[in-house]
Amino acid sequence: MADGLGVAVIGAGMAGRAHAAAYRTRRHCTTPVLPPVRLVSIGDVNAEFSSLAARRFGYERNDTSWQAIAAADDIDVVSVVIANSLHREVVEGLLAAGKHVLCEKPLSDTLDDARGMADAAHTATSIARVGFTYRRTPGIAYIRDLVRSGELGKVLHFSGRYWTDYACSPTAPMSWRFKGNPGSGALADVGSHLAYVAEFLCGQTLSVSGGRLSTAITQRPLPLGHVMGHDHVAVSDEYEAVENDDYAAFSAEFENGVGGLEVSRVAAGHANSLIFEVFCENGAARFDQRRPAEIELFLSSGNTTENGYRQVILGPGHPYLSGGLAMDAPSVGFGQNDAFGYQARAFLEEVAGIDEVSSLPRCATFDEGVHNMQLLAAVAQSAASGGSAVAIPSRTVLSNGMVSA
Ligand SMILES: NC(=O)c1ccc[n+]([C@@H]2O[C@H](COP(=O)([O-])OP(=O)(O)OC[C@H]3O[C@@H](n4cnc5c(N)ncnc54)[C@H](O)[C@@H]3O)[C@@H](O)[C@H]2O)c1
């Protein structure tokens, strides 16, 4: 790190490109200014993808194996943005080579592998974090501030959904997202985010019940080309079975309040709808990912004949925005790509030893990644037993918001 931080991204797919762009903007776009950040390599087994992404986002080179990145002396920090079942081998190899690792969510495709990764993180000399991107979403962080400051007060009830529609067409091609155990479908893909957000606001989940998993489209055509992210490509007339859930729902009992969570990848018209409402002692707040630069806020105090939800446009007075956008002025708007930027900033600052600007926690630990997967596994267990209640092992939340095993 003598001449700054060398950065690489493994996986040049849908989310890998968001990481690649985030490191690019964050090295210049934030105050306090980070040490020099060198954009070194994009790694992807598909050389065409890694080469294209390296050129597009201004990285020095591309690689086709994670081992080349692990062995490179000029790389300090690596994002791992590949299929969940591939996380463990790559992350453990990178940690063994002393790299700081930001691994995408969910931590892995099985709880056993996630636990193995957390063990590797405990003994590593470098930093290992999970990319629960919504932790760095200004509107969600602001609602958490309002809960914790007492303005909204303690949460009583959370209602959240993460609806997507990438699989609602029966001709949407087979990809890694449709393979794995019950609960590794929509529940792991977007339910991991929603469960994380719910706990971010309501505290630890004590138990889940009413688990329900459903596969609406049971087989999918094989693609004739590479499927990147949620892309629809030309398909063959050969089909394979879908192994996991298109839809999942459950109830949760949190440290503070109770809630209902519902996720889908077959919700036509909702490409990316993380929407929640949180009801608290002194009011309520609503967030909709499709309008991420605002929240809706209801405070019970005031003139009760005129009271109601009001729109709050987010600006430099809200988390991450001041010093976090090139033009950090009111009402300029921002989106999900910026949240990847705030996440990259938090990770690079932690690696560089810069104090957190805000009092909010940094990126999630691998122990939090394991906890998140325990929660998802409990939902699958509840679903398998007809909806019975399943307790979640407790975790320790430290004063800085980090979680230990
Ligand atoms: N935080 C978020 O909001 C968010 C959004 C989307 C995806 N994700 C997560 O990001 C990860 C990747 O998802 P995606 O949608 O970008 O996948 P994707 O299928 O679009 O891209 C994966 C890429 O990995 C490459 N690849 C496959 N095996 C590899 C290997 N061994 N080494 C290097 N590259 C390899 C593929 O060629 C492909 O380009 C998943 O864990 C997913 O859950 C997170």
CSV table of C-alpha atoms and ligand atoms in Angstrom, one decimal:
chain,number,residue,atom,x,y,z
A,1,MET,CA,0.0,0.0,0.0
A,2,ALA,CA,3.1,2.2,-0.2
A,3,ASP,CA,1.8,4.1,-3.3
A,4,GLY,CA,-1.9,3.9,-2.4
A,5,LEU,CA,-4.5,1.1,-2.5
A,6,GLY,CA,-4.5,-1.2,-5.5
A,7,VAL,CA,-8.0,-2.4,-6.3
A,8,ALA,CA,-9.5,-5.4,-8.2
A,9,VAL,CA,-13.0,-6.7,-8.9
A,10,ILE,CA,-13.6,-10.4,-9.5
A,11,GLY,CA,-16.7,-10.8,-11.7
A,12,ALA,CA,-17.5,-8.5,-14.5
A,13,GLY,CA,-21.3,-9.2,-14.5
A,14,MET,CA,-24.2,-7.1,-13.5
A,15,ALA,CA,-23.1,-6.2,-9.9
A,16,GLY,CA,-19.3,-6.5,-10.7
A,17,ARG,CA,-19.6,-3.5,-13.0
A,18,ALA,CA,-21.3,-1.5,-10.1
A,19,HIS,CA,-18.3,-2.3,-7.9
A,20,ALA,CA,-15.8,-1.4,-10.6
A,21,ALA,CA,-17.5,2.0,-11.2
A,22,ALA,CA,-17.9,2.6,-7.5
A,23,TYR,CA,-14.1,2.3,-6.8
A,24,ARG,CA,-13.5,4.6,-9.8
A,25,THR,CA,-15.8,7.4,-8.5
A,26,ARG,CA,-15.0,7.0,-4.8
A,27,ARG,CA,-11.3,7.6,-5.1
A,28,HIS,CA,-12.0,11.2,-6.1
A,29,CYS,CA,-15.5,12.0,-5.1
A,30,THR,CA,-15.5,11.9,-1.3
A,31,THR,CA,-14.2,14.0,1.5
A,32,PRO,CA,-12.0,13.3,3.5
A,33,VAL,CA,-10.0,12.4,0.5
A,34,LEU,CA,-8.8,8.8,0.4
A,35,PRO,CA,-5.2,7.8,-0.2
A,36,PRO,CA,-4.5,7.3,-3.9
A,37,VAL,CA,-6.5,4.4,-5.3
A,38,ARG,CA,-5.1,2.5,-8.2
A,39,LEU,CA,-7.7,0.7,-10.4
A,40,VAL,CA,-5.6,-2.4,-11.2
A,41,SER,CA,-7.6,-5.4,-12.5
A,42,ILE,CA,-11.0,-6.8,-13.4
A,43,GLY,CA,-11.1,-10.5,-13.2
A,44,ASP,CA,-13.6,-12.8,-15.0
A,45,VAL,CA,-13.3,-16.3,-16.4
A,46,ASN,CA,-14.7,-14.8,-19.5
A,47,ALA,CA,-11.8,-12.8,-21.0
A,48,GLU,CA,-14.1,-10.8,-23.2
A,49,PHE,CA,-16.1,-9.5,-20.2
A,50,SER,CA,-13.1,-8.7,-18.1
A,51,SER,CA,-11.3,-6.9,-20.9
A,52,LEU,CA,-14.4,-4.9,-21.8
A,53,ALA,CA,-15.1,-3.9,-18.2
A,54,ALA,CA,-11.4,-3.0,-17.6
A,55,ARG,CA,-11.5,-0.7,-20.6
A,56,ARG,CA,-14.9,0.7,-19.7
A,57,PHE,CA,-14.0,1.6,-16.1
A,58,GLY,CA,-10.4,2.5,-16.7
A,59,TYR,CA,-8.6,-0.4,-14.9
A,60,GLU,CA,-5.0,-1.1,-15.9
A,61,ARG,CA,-5.5,-4.8,-16.9
A,62,ASN,CA,-7.8,-7.7,-16.9
A,63,ASP,CA,-7.3,-11.3,-15.5
A,64,THR,CA,-9.1,-14.5,-16.1
A,65,SER,CA,-8.4,-16.3,-12.8
A,66,TRP,CA,-8.8,-15.2,-9.2
A,67,GLN,CA,-5.5,-16.9,-8.5
A,68,ALA,CA,-3.7,-14.3,-10.6
A,69,ILE,CA,-5.3,-11.5,-8.6
A,70,ALA,CA,-4.5,-13.3,-5.3
A,71,ALA,CA,-0.8,-13.5,-6.4
A,72,ALA,CA,-0.5,-9.9,-7.7
A,73,ASP,CA,1.7,-7.7,-5.5
A,74,ASP,CA,0.1,-4.5,-6.8
A,75,ILE,CA,-3.4,-5.4,-5.5
A,76,ASP,CA,-4.5,-4.8,-1.9
A,77,VAL,CA,-8.4,-4.7,-2.1
A,78,VAL,CA,-10.7,-7.1,-3.9
A,79,SER,CA,-14.4,-7.2,-4.5
A,80,VAL,CA,-15.8,-10.7,-5.0
A,81,VAL,CA,-18.9,-10.4,-7.3
A,82,ILE,CA,-19.6,-13.8,-8.7
A,83,ALA,CA,-22.2,-16.5,-8.2
A,84,ASN,CA,-22.9,-17.3,-4.5
A,85,SER,CA,-21.7,-20.9,-4.7
A,86,LEU,CA,-18.2,-19.6,-5.9
A,87,HIS,CA,-17.6,-17.1,-3.1
A,88,ARG,CA,-16.0,-19.5,-0.6
A,89,GLU,CA,-13.1,-20.8,-2.6
A,90,VAL,CA,-12.2,-17.3,-4.0
A,91,VAL,CA,-12.6,-15.4,-0.7
A,92,GLU,CA,-10.6,-17.9,1.3
A,93,GLY,CA,-7.8,-17.8,-1.3
A,94,LEU,CA,-7.7,-14.1,-1.3
A,95,LEU,CA,-7.7,-13.8,2.5
A,96,ALA,CA,-4.9,-16.4,2.6
A,97,ALA,CA,-3.0,-14.1,0.2
A,98,GLY,CA,-3.5,-11.1,2.6
A,99,LYS,CA,-6.0,-9.2,0.4
A,100,HIS,CA,-8.8,-7.1,1.9
A,101,VAL,CA,-12.1,-8.6,0.7
A,102,LEU,CA,-15.5,-7.1,0.1
A,103,CYS,CA,-17.7,-10.1,-0.8
A,104,GLU,CA,-21.2,-9.8,-2.3
A,105,LYS,CA,-24.3,-11.0,-0.4
A,106,PRO,CA,-25.4,-13.5,0.5
A,107,LEU,CA,-22.1,-14.6,2.0
A,108,SER,CA,-22.4,-18.0,0.3
A,109,ASP,CA,-24.9,-20.6,-1.0
A,110,THR,CA,-24.8,-22.8,2.1
A,111,LEU,CA,-24.6,-22.0,5.9
A,112,ASP,CA,-21.6,-24.4,6.3
A,113,ASP,CA,-19.6,-22.6,3.6
A,114,ALA,CA,-20.5,-19.2,5.2
A,115,ARG,CA,-19.3,-20.4,8.6
A,116,GLY,CA,-16.1,-21.6,7.0
A,117,MET,CA,-15.6,-18.2,5.4
A,118,ALA,CA,-16.2,-16.4,8.8
A,119,ASP,CA,-13.6,-18.7,10.4
A,120,ALA,CA,-11.2,-17.7,7.6
A,121,ALA,CA,-12.0,-14.0,8.3
A,122,HIS,CA,-11.3,-14.4,12.0
A,123,THR,CA,-7.8,-15.7,11.4
A,124,ALA,CA,-7.0,-13.4,8.5
A,125,THR,CA,-4.6,-10.5,8.8
A,126,SER,CA,-6.7,-8.4,6.4
A,127,ILE,CA,-10.3,-7.1,6.5
A,128,ALA,CA,-13.3,-9.1,5.3
A,129,ARG,CA,-16.7,-7.5,4.7
A,130,VAL,CA,-20.0,-8.3,3.1
A,131,GLY,CA,-21.8,-6.1,0.5
A,132,PHE,CA,-25.2,-5.5,2.1
A,133,THR,CA,-25.4,-2.4,-0.1
A,134,TYR,CA,-28.6,-1.1,1.4
A,135,ARG,CA,-26.7,-0.4,4.6
A,136,ARG,CA,-25.3,2.5,2.7
A,137,THR,CA,-28.5,3.8,1.3
A,138,PRO,CA,-29.0,7.4,2.6
A,139,GLY,CA,-32.8,7.1,3.1
A,140,ILE,CA,-32.6,3.9,5.0
A,141,ALA,CA,-29.7,5.2,7.2
A,142,TYR,CA,-31.7,8.3,7.9
A,143,ILE,CA,-34.7,6.3,9.0
A,144,ARG,CA,-32.4,4.4,11.3
A,145,ASP,CA,-31.1,7.7,12.7
A,146,LEU,CA,-34.7,8.8,13.4
A,147,VAL,CA,-35.5,5.5,15.2
A,148,ARG,CA,-32.3,5.7,17.3
A,149,SER,CA,-32.6,9.4,18.1
A,150,GLY,CA,-36.1,8.8,19.5
A,151,GLU,CA,-37.7,11.1,17.0
A,152,LEU,CA,-39.5,8.1,15.5
A,153,GLY,CA,-38.7,6.0,18.5
A,154,LYS,CA,-38.8,2.3,19.0
A,155,VAL,CA,-40.0,0.2,16.2
A,156,LEU,CA,-43.3,-1.6,16.8
A,157,HIS,CA,-44.1,-3.1,13.3
A,158,PHE,CA,-42.1,-3.5,10.1
A,159,SER,CA,-43.7,-4.4,6.7
A,160,GLY,CA,-41.3,-5.0,3.8
A,161,ARG,CA,-41.2,-6.5,0.4
A,162,TYR,CA,-38.6,-6.9,-2.2
A,163,TRP,CA,-40.3,-7.6,-5.5
A,164,THR,CA,-38.4,-8.2,-8.7
A,165,ASP,CA,-39.6,-9.6,-12.0
A,166,TYR,CA,-36.5,-11.0,-13.7
A,167,ALA,CA,-38.0,-14.5,-13.7
A,168,CYS,CA,-41.7,-13.8,-14.4
A,169,SER,CA,-41.4,-14.8,-18.1
A,170,PRO,CA,-41.4,-18.6,-18.6
A,171,THR,CA,-38.8,-18.0,-21.3
A,172,ALA,CA,-36.3,-16.3,-18.9
A,173,PRO,CA,-33.3,-18.5,-19.3
A,174,MET,CA,-31.8,-20.9,-16.8
A,175,SER,CA,-28.9,-19.4,-14.9
A,176,TRP,CA,-27.0,-19.9,-11.6
A,177,ARG,CA,-29.8,-18.1,-9.8
A,178,PHE,CA,-32.2,-21.0,-10.3
A,179,LYS,CA,-30.0,-23.7,-8.8
A,180,GLY,CA,-29.5,-24.7,-5.2
A,181,ASN,CA,-31.3,-25.7,-2.0
A,182,PRO,CA,-34.8,-24.4,-1.0
A,183,GLY,CA,-34.3,-20.8,0.1
A,184,SER,CA,-31.4,-20.1,-2.3
A,185,GLY,CA,-33.7,-18.5,-4.9
A,186,ALA,CA,-35.6,-15.2,-4.3
A,187,LEU,CA,-35.1,-15.6,-0.6
A,188,ALA,CA,-31.3,-15.6,-0.8
A,189,ASP,CA,-31.1,-13.2,-3.8
A,190,VAL,CA,-33.2,-10.3,-2.6
A,191,GLY,CA,-34.6,-11.6,0.7
A,192,SER,CA,-31.0,-11.4,2.1
A,193,HIS,CA,-31.1,-7.7,1.5
A,194,LEU,CA,-34.7,-7.2,2.9
A,195,ALA,CA,-33.9,-9.3,6.1
A,196,TYR,CA,-30.7,-7.2,6.5
A,197,VAL,CA,-32.6,-3.9,6.3
A,198,ALA,CA,-35.3,-5.2,8.7
A,199,GLU,CA,-32.7,-6.0,11.3
A,200,PHE,CA,-30.8,-2.7,10.6
A,201,LEU,CA,-34.0,-0.9,11.8
A,202,CYS,CA,-35.7,-3.3,14.2
A,203,GLY,CA,-32.7,-5.1,15.8
A,204,GLN,CA,-32.0,-8.8,15.9
A,205,THR,CA,-34.6,-11.3,14.7
A,206,LEU,CA,-35.5,-13.6,17.6
A,207,SER,CA,-37.6,-16.0,15.5
A,208,VAL,CA,-39.3,-16.5,12.2
A,209,SER,CA,-42.6,-18.2,11.5
A,210,GLY,CA,-45.1,-18.7,8.7
A,211,GLY,CA,-42.3,-19.5,6.3
A,212,ARG,CA,-43.6,-20.1,2.7
A,213,LEU,CA,-41.5,-20.9,-0.3
A,214,SER,CA,-43.0,-21.3,-3.8
A,215,THR,CA,-41.7,-22.1,-7.2
A,216,ALA,CA,-44.1,-20.6,-9.7
A,217,ILE,CA,-42.2,-21.7,-12.9
A,218,THR,CA,-40.7,-25.1,-12.4
A,219,GLN,CA,-38.5,-25.4,-15.4
A,220,ARG,CA,-36.6,-23.0,-17.6
A,221,PRO,CA,-35.1,-23.2,-21.1
A,222,LEU,CA,-31.3,-23.4,-21.4
A,223,PRO,CA,-29.7,-20.2,-22.8
A,224,LEU,CA,-28.0,-20.2,-26.2
A,225,GLY,CA,-25.5,-17.5,-25.0
A,226,HIS,CA,-24.1,-16.2,-21.7
A,227,VAL,CA,-26.7,-14.9,-19.2
A,228,MET,CA,-25.4,-11.8,-17.4
A,229,GLY,CA,-27.3,-10.7,-14.4
A,230,HIS,CA,-31.0,-10.9,-15.2
A,231,ASP,CA,-30.6,-10.7,-19.0
A,232,HIS,CA,-32.9,-12.5,-21.3
A,233,VAL,CA,-31.0,-14.2,-24.1
A,234,ALA,CA,-32.1,-16.5,-26.9
A,235,VAL,CA,-33.0,-19.9,-25.5
A,236,SER,CA,-33.0,-23.5,-26.7
A,237,ASP,CA,-35.9,-25.9,-26.6
A,238,GLU,CA,-34.2,-27.9,-23.9
A,239,TYR,CA,-35.4,-27.3,-20.3
A,240,GLU,CA,-33.9,-27.9,-16.9
A,241,ALA,CA,-35.7,-28.0,-13.5
A,242,VAL,CA,-35.7,-24.9,-11.3
A,243,GLU,CA,-34.4,-26.0,-7.9
A,244,ASN,CA,-35.3,-23.0,-5.7
A,245,ASP,CA,-38.0,-20.4,-4.8
A,246,ASP,CA,-39.5,-17.8,-7.0
A,247,TYR,CA,-41.4,-16.4,-4.0
A,248,ALA,CA,-40.9,-16.4,-0.3
A,249,ALA,CA,-42.7,-14.9,2.7
A,250,PHE,CA,-42.4,-15.1,6.5
A,251,SER,CA,-43.2,-13.3,9.7
A,252,ALA,CA,-40.5,-12.2,12.1
A,253,GLU,CA,-40.3,-11.3,15.7
A,254,PHE,CA,-37.5,-8.7,16.2
A,255,GLU,CA,-35.9,-7.3,19.3
A,256,ASN,CA,-38.1,-4.3,18.6
A,257,GLY,CA,-41.5,-5.1,17.0
A,258,VAL,CA,-42.8,-7.7,14.7
A,259,GLY,CA,-43.0,-7.8,10.9
A,260,GLY,CA,-44.0,-9.4,7.7
A,261,LEU,CA,-41.5,-9.8,4.8
A,262,GLU,CA,-42.3,-10.9,1.3
A,263,VAL,CA,-39.9,-11.4,-1.7
A,264,SER,CA,-40.4,-12.3,-5.3
A,265,ARG,CA,-38.7,-12.7,-8.6
A,266,VAL,CA,-42.0,-13.1,-10.5
A,267,ALA,CA,-43.7,-9.8,-9.6
A,268,ALA,CA,-44.4,-8.4,-13.1
A,269,GLY,CA,-43.8,-4.7,-13.4
A,270,HIS,CA,-41.5,-4.6,-10.4
A,271,ALA,CA,-38.0,-4.8,-11.7
A,272,ASN,CA,-36.4,-3.7,-8.4
A,273,SER,CA,-38.9,-2.7,-5.8
A,274,LEU,CA,-37.5,-2.8,-2.3
A,275,ILE,CA,-40.3,-1.1,-0.4
A,276,PHE,CA,-40.9,-1.0,3.4
A,277,GLU,CA,-42.9,0.9,6.0
A,278,VAL,CA,-41.8,1.0,9.6
A,279,PHE,CA,-44.2,1.9,12.3
A,280,CYS,CA,-42.8,3.3,15.5
A,281,GLU,CA,-43.8,4.8,18.9
A,282,ASN,CA,-43.8,8.4,17.6
A,283,GLY,CA,-44.7,7.9,13.9
A,284,ALA,CA,-43.8,6.0,10.8
A,285,ALA,CA,-41.6,6.1,7.7
A,286,ARG,CA,-41.8,4.7,4.2
A,287,PHE,CA,-39.0,3.9,1.8
A,288,ASP,CA,-39.2,2.9,-1.9
A,289,GLN,CA,-36.1,2.0,-3.8
A,290,ARG,CA,-37.6,3.3,-7.0
A,291,ARG,CA,-37.4,6.8,-5.5
A,292,PRO,CA,-34.3,6.5,-3.4
A,293,ALA,CA,-33.6,10.2,-3.0
A,294,GLU,CA,-36.6,10.7,-0.7
A,295,ILE,CA,-38.5,9.1,2.2
A,296,GLU,CA,-42.0,9.6,3.5
A,297,LEU,CA,-42.3,10.6,7.1
A,298,PHE,CA,-45.2,10.7,9.5
A,299,LEU,CA,-44.7,12.1,13.0
A,300,SER,CA,-47.6,11.7,15.4
A,301,SER,CA,-47.0,15.0,17.2
A,302,GLY,CA,-48.5,18.2,15.8
A,303,ASN,CA,-51.9,19.3,14.6
A,304,THR,CA,-53.8,16.0,14.5
A,305,THR,CA,-56.4,17.4,12.1
A,306,GLU,CA,-53.8,18.1,9.5
A,307,ASN,CA,-51.2,15.5,10.2
A,308,GLY,CA,-50.2,12.9,7.7
A,309,TYR,CA,-47.3,11.5,5.8
A,310,ARG,CA,-45.0,14.1,4.2
A,311,GLN,CA,-42.2,13.8,1.6
A,312,VAL,CA,-38.7,14.4,2.8
A,313,ILE,CA,-36.2,15.1,0.0
A,314,LEU,CA,-32.8,13.9,1.0
A,315,GLY,CA,-29.8,16.3,0.7
A,316,PRO,CA,-26.5,17.2,2.2
A,317,GLY,CA,-27.9,17.1,5.7
A,318,HIS,CA,-28.6,13.4,5.4
A,319,PRO,CA,-26.2,10.4,5.8
A,320,TYR,CA,-23.4,10.0,3.3
A,321,LEU,CA,-24.5,12.8,1.0
A,322,SER,CA,-22.4,15.7,2.2
A,323,GLY,CA,-18.9,15.1,0.7
A,324,GLY,CA,-20.2,12.0,-1.0
A,325,LEU,CA,-21.5,13.4,-4.3
A,326,ALA,CA,-19.6,15.6,-6.8
A,327,MET,CA,-22.4,18.2,-6.5
A,328,ASP,CA,-23.6,17.6,-3.0
A,329,ALA,CA,-26.4,20.1,-3.2
A,330,PRO,CA,-30.1,19.7,-2.1
A,331,SER,CA,-32.4,17.8,-4.5
A,332,VAL,CA,-29.8,16.7,-7.0
A,333,GLY,CA,-31.0,13.1,-6.8
A,334,PHE,CA,-29.1,9.9,-6.6
A,335,GLY,CA,-29.7,6.2,-7.1
A,336,GLN,CA,-28.6,2.6,-6.3
A,337,ASN,CA,-25.3,3.0,-8.1
A,338,ASP,CA,-24.4,5.7,-5.6
A,339,ALA,CA,-25.0,3.3,-2.8
A,340,PHE,CA,-22.3,1.0,-4.2
A,341,GLY,CA,-20.2,4.1,-4.2
A,342,TYR,CA,-20.9,4.8,-0.5
A,343,GLN,CA,-20.2,1.2,0.3
A,344,ALA,CA,-16.8,1.3,-1.6
A,345,ARG,CA,-16.0,4.5,0.3
A,346,ALA,CA,-16.7,2.9,3.6
A,347,PHE,CA,-14.6,-0.1,2.8
A,348,LEU,CA,-11.6,1.8,1.4
A,349,GLU,CA,-11.7,4.2,4.4
A,350,GLU,CA,-11.7,1.2,6.8
A,351,VAL,CA,-8.8,-0.4,4.9
A,352,ALA,CA,-6.9,3.0,4.9
A,353,GLY,CA,-7.5,3.4,8.6
A,354,ILE,CA,-9.6,6.6,8.2
A,355,ASP,CA,-12.1,7.3,10.9
A,356,GLU,CA,-15.8,6.9,9.9
A,357,VAL,CA,-17.2,10.3,9.1
A,358,SER,CA,-20.7,9.4,10.2
A,359,SER,CA,-21.6,7.5,13.4
A,360,LEU,CA,-23.2,4.8,11.3
A,361,PRO,CA,-21.5,1.4,11.1
A,362,ARG,CA,-19.2,0.5,8.2
A,363,CYS,CA,-19.8,-2.5,5.9
A,364,ALA,CA,-21.1,-5.7,7.4
A,365,THR,CA,-18.8,-8.3,9.0
A,366,PHE,CA,-18.7,-11.9,7.8
A,367,ASP,CA,-20.3,-12.8,11.2
A,368,GLU,CA,-23.3,-10.7,10.1
A,369,GLY,CA,-23.2,-12.6,6.8
A,370,VAL,CA,-23.5,-15.8,8.7
A,371,HIS,CA,-26.2,-14.5,10.9
A,372,ASN,CA,-28.1,-13.3,7.7
A,373,MET,CA,-27.8,-16.9,6.3
A,374,GLN,CA,-29.0,-18.4,9.6
A,375,LEU,CA,-32.1,-16.3,9.3
A,376,LEU,CA,-32.7,-17.4,5.7
A,377,ALA,CA,-32.1,-21.0,6.7
A,378,ALA,CA,-34.6,-20.6,9.5
A,379,VAL,CA,-37.2,-19.4,7.0
A,380,ALA,CA,-36.6,-22.4,4.8
A,381,GLN,CA,-36.9,-24.7,7.9
A,382,SER,CA,-40.2,-23.0,8.8
A,383,ALA,CA,-41.5,-23.5,5.3
A,384,ALA,CA,-40.5,-27.1,5.3
A,385,SER,CA,-42.4,-27.7,8.5
A,386,GLY,CA,-45.6,-26.0,7.4
A,387,GLY,CA,-44.8,-22.6,8.9
A,388,SER,CA,-43.8,-23.4,12.4
A,389,ALA,CA,-41.7,-20.9,14.5
A,390,VAL,CA,-37.9,-21.3,14.3
A,391,ALA,CA,-35.7,-19.5,16.8
A,392,ILE,CA,-32.6,-17.6,15.5
A,393,PRO,CA,-29.3,-18.0,17.3
A,394,SER,CA,-28.4,-14.7,19.1
A,395,ARG,CA,-25.5,-12.5,18.0
A,396,THR,CA,-23.6,-9.8,19.7
A,397,VAL,CA,-23.9,-6.3,18.4
A,398,LEU,CA,-21.0,-4.1,19.4
A,399,SER,CA,-21.2,-0.4,20.2
A,400,ASN,CA,-19.9,0.5,16.7
A,401,GLY,CA,-22.7,-1.4,15.1
A,402,MET,CA,-20.5,-4.3,14.1
A,403,VAL,CA,-21.5,-7.8,14.9
A,404,SER,CA,-19.4,-10.5,16.5
A,405,ALA,CA,-20.0,-14.2,16.5
B,1,LIG,N1,-25.6,-5.8,-3.7
B,1,LIG,C1,-26.4,-5.9,-4.7
B,1,LIG,O1,-27.3,-5.1,-4.9
B,1,LIG,C2,-26.3,-7.0,-5.7
B,1,LIG,C3,-27.0,-6.9,-7.0
B,1,LIG,C4,-26.8,-8.0,-7.9
B,1,LIG,C5,-26.0,-9.1,-7.6
B,1,LIG,N2,-25.4,-9.1,-6.3
B,1,LIG,C6,-24.6,-10.3,-6.0
B,1,LIG,O2,-23.4,-10.2,-6.8
B,1,LIG,C7,-23.0,-11.5,-7.1
B,1,LIG,C8,-22.9,-11.7,-8.7
B,1,LIG,O3,-24.2,-11.4,-9.2
B,1,LIG,P1,-24.3,-10.9,-10.7
B,1,LIG,O4,-25.8,-10.7,-10.9
B,1,LIG,O5,-23.4,-9.8,-10.9
B,1,LIG,O6,-23.8,-12.2,-11.5
B,1,LIG,P2,-23.6,-12.3,-13.1
B,1,LIG,O7,-24.0,-13.7,-13.5
B,1,LIG,O8,-24.2,-11.1,-13.8
B,1,LIG,O9,-22.0,-12.1,-13.2
B,1,LIG,C9,-21.1,-13.1,-12.7
B,1,LIG,C10,-19.8,-13.0,-13.5
B,1,LIG,O10,-18.9,-13.9,-12.8
B,1,LIG,C11,-18.1,-14.5,-13.9
B,1,LIG,N3,-17.5,-15.7,-13.3
B,1,LIG,C12,-18.0,-17.0,-13.2
B,1,LIG,N4,-17.2,-17.8,-12.5
B,1,LIG,C13,-16.1,-17.0,-12.2
B,1,LIG,C14,-14.8,-17.3,-11.6
B,1,LIG,N5,-14.6,-18.5,-11.1
B,1,LIG,N6,-13.9,-16.3,-11.5
B,1,LIG,C15,-14.2,-15.1,-12.0
B,1,LIG,N7,-15.3,-14.8,-12.6
B,1,LIG,C16,-16.3,-15.7,-12.7
B,1,LIG,C17,-19.1,-14.7,-15.0
B,1,LIG,O11,-18.4,-14.9,-16.2
B,1,LIG,C18,-19.9,-13.4,-14.9
B,1,LIG,O12,-19.4,-12.4,-15.8
B,1,LIG,C19,-23.9,-12.5,-6.4
B,1,LIG,O13,-23.4,-12.9,-5.2
B,1,LIG,C20,-25.2,-11.6,-6.2
B,1,LIG,O14,-26.0,-12.1,-5.2
B,1,LIG,C21,-25.5,-8.1,-5.5
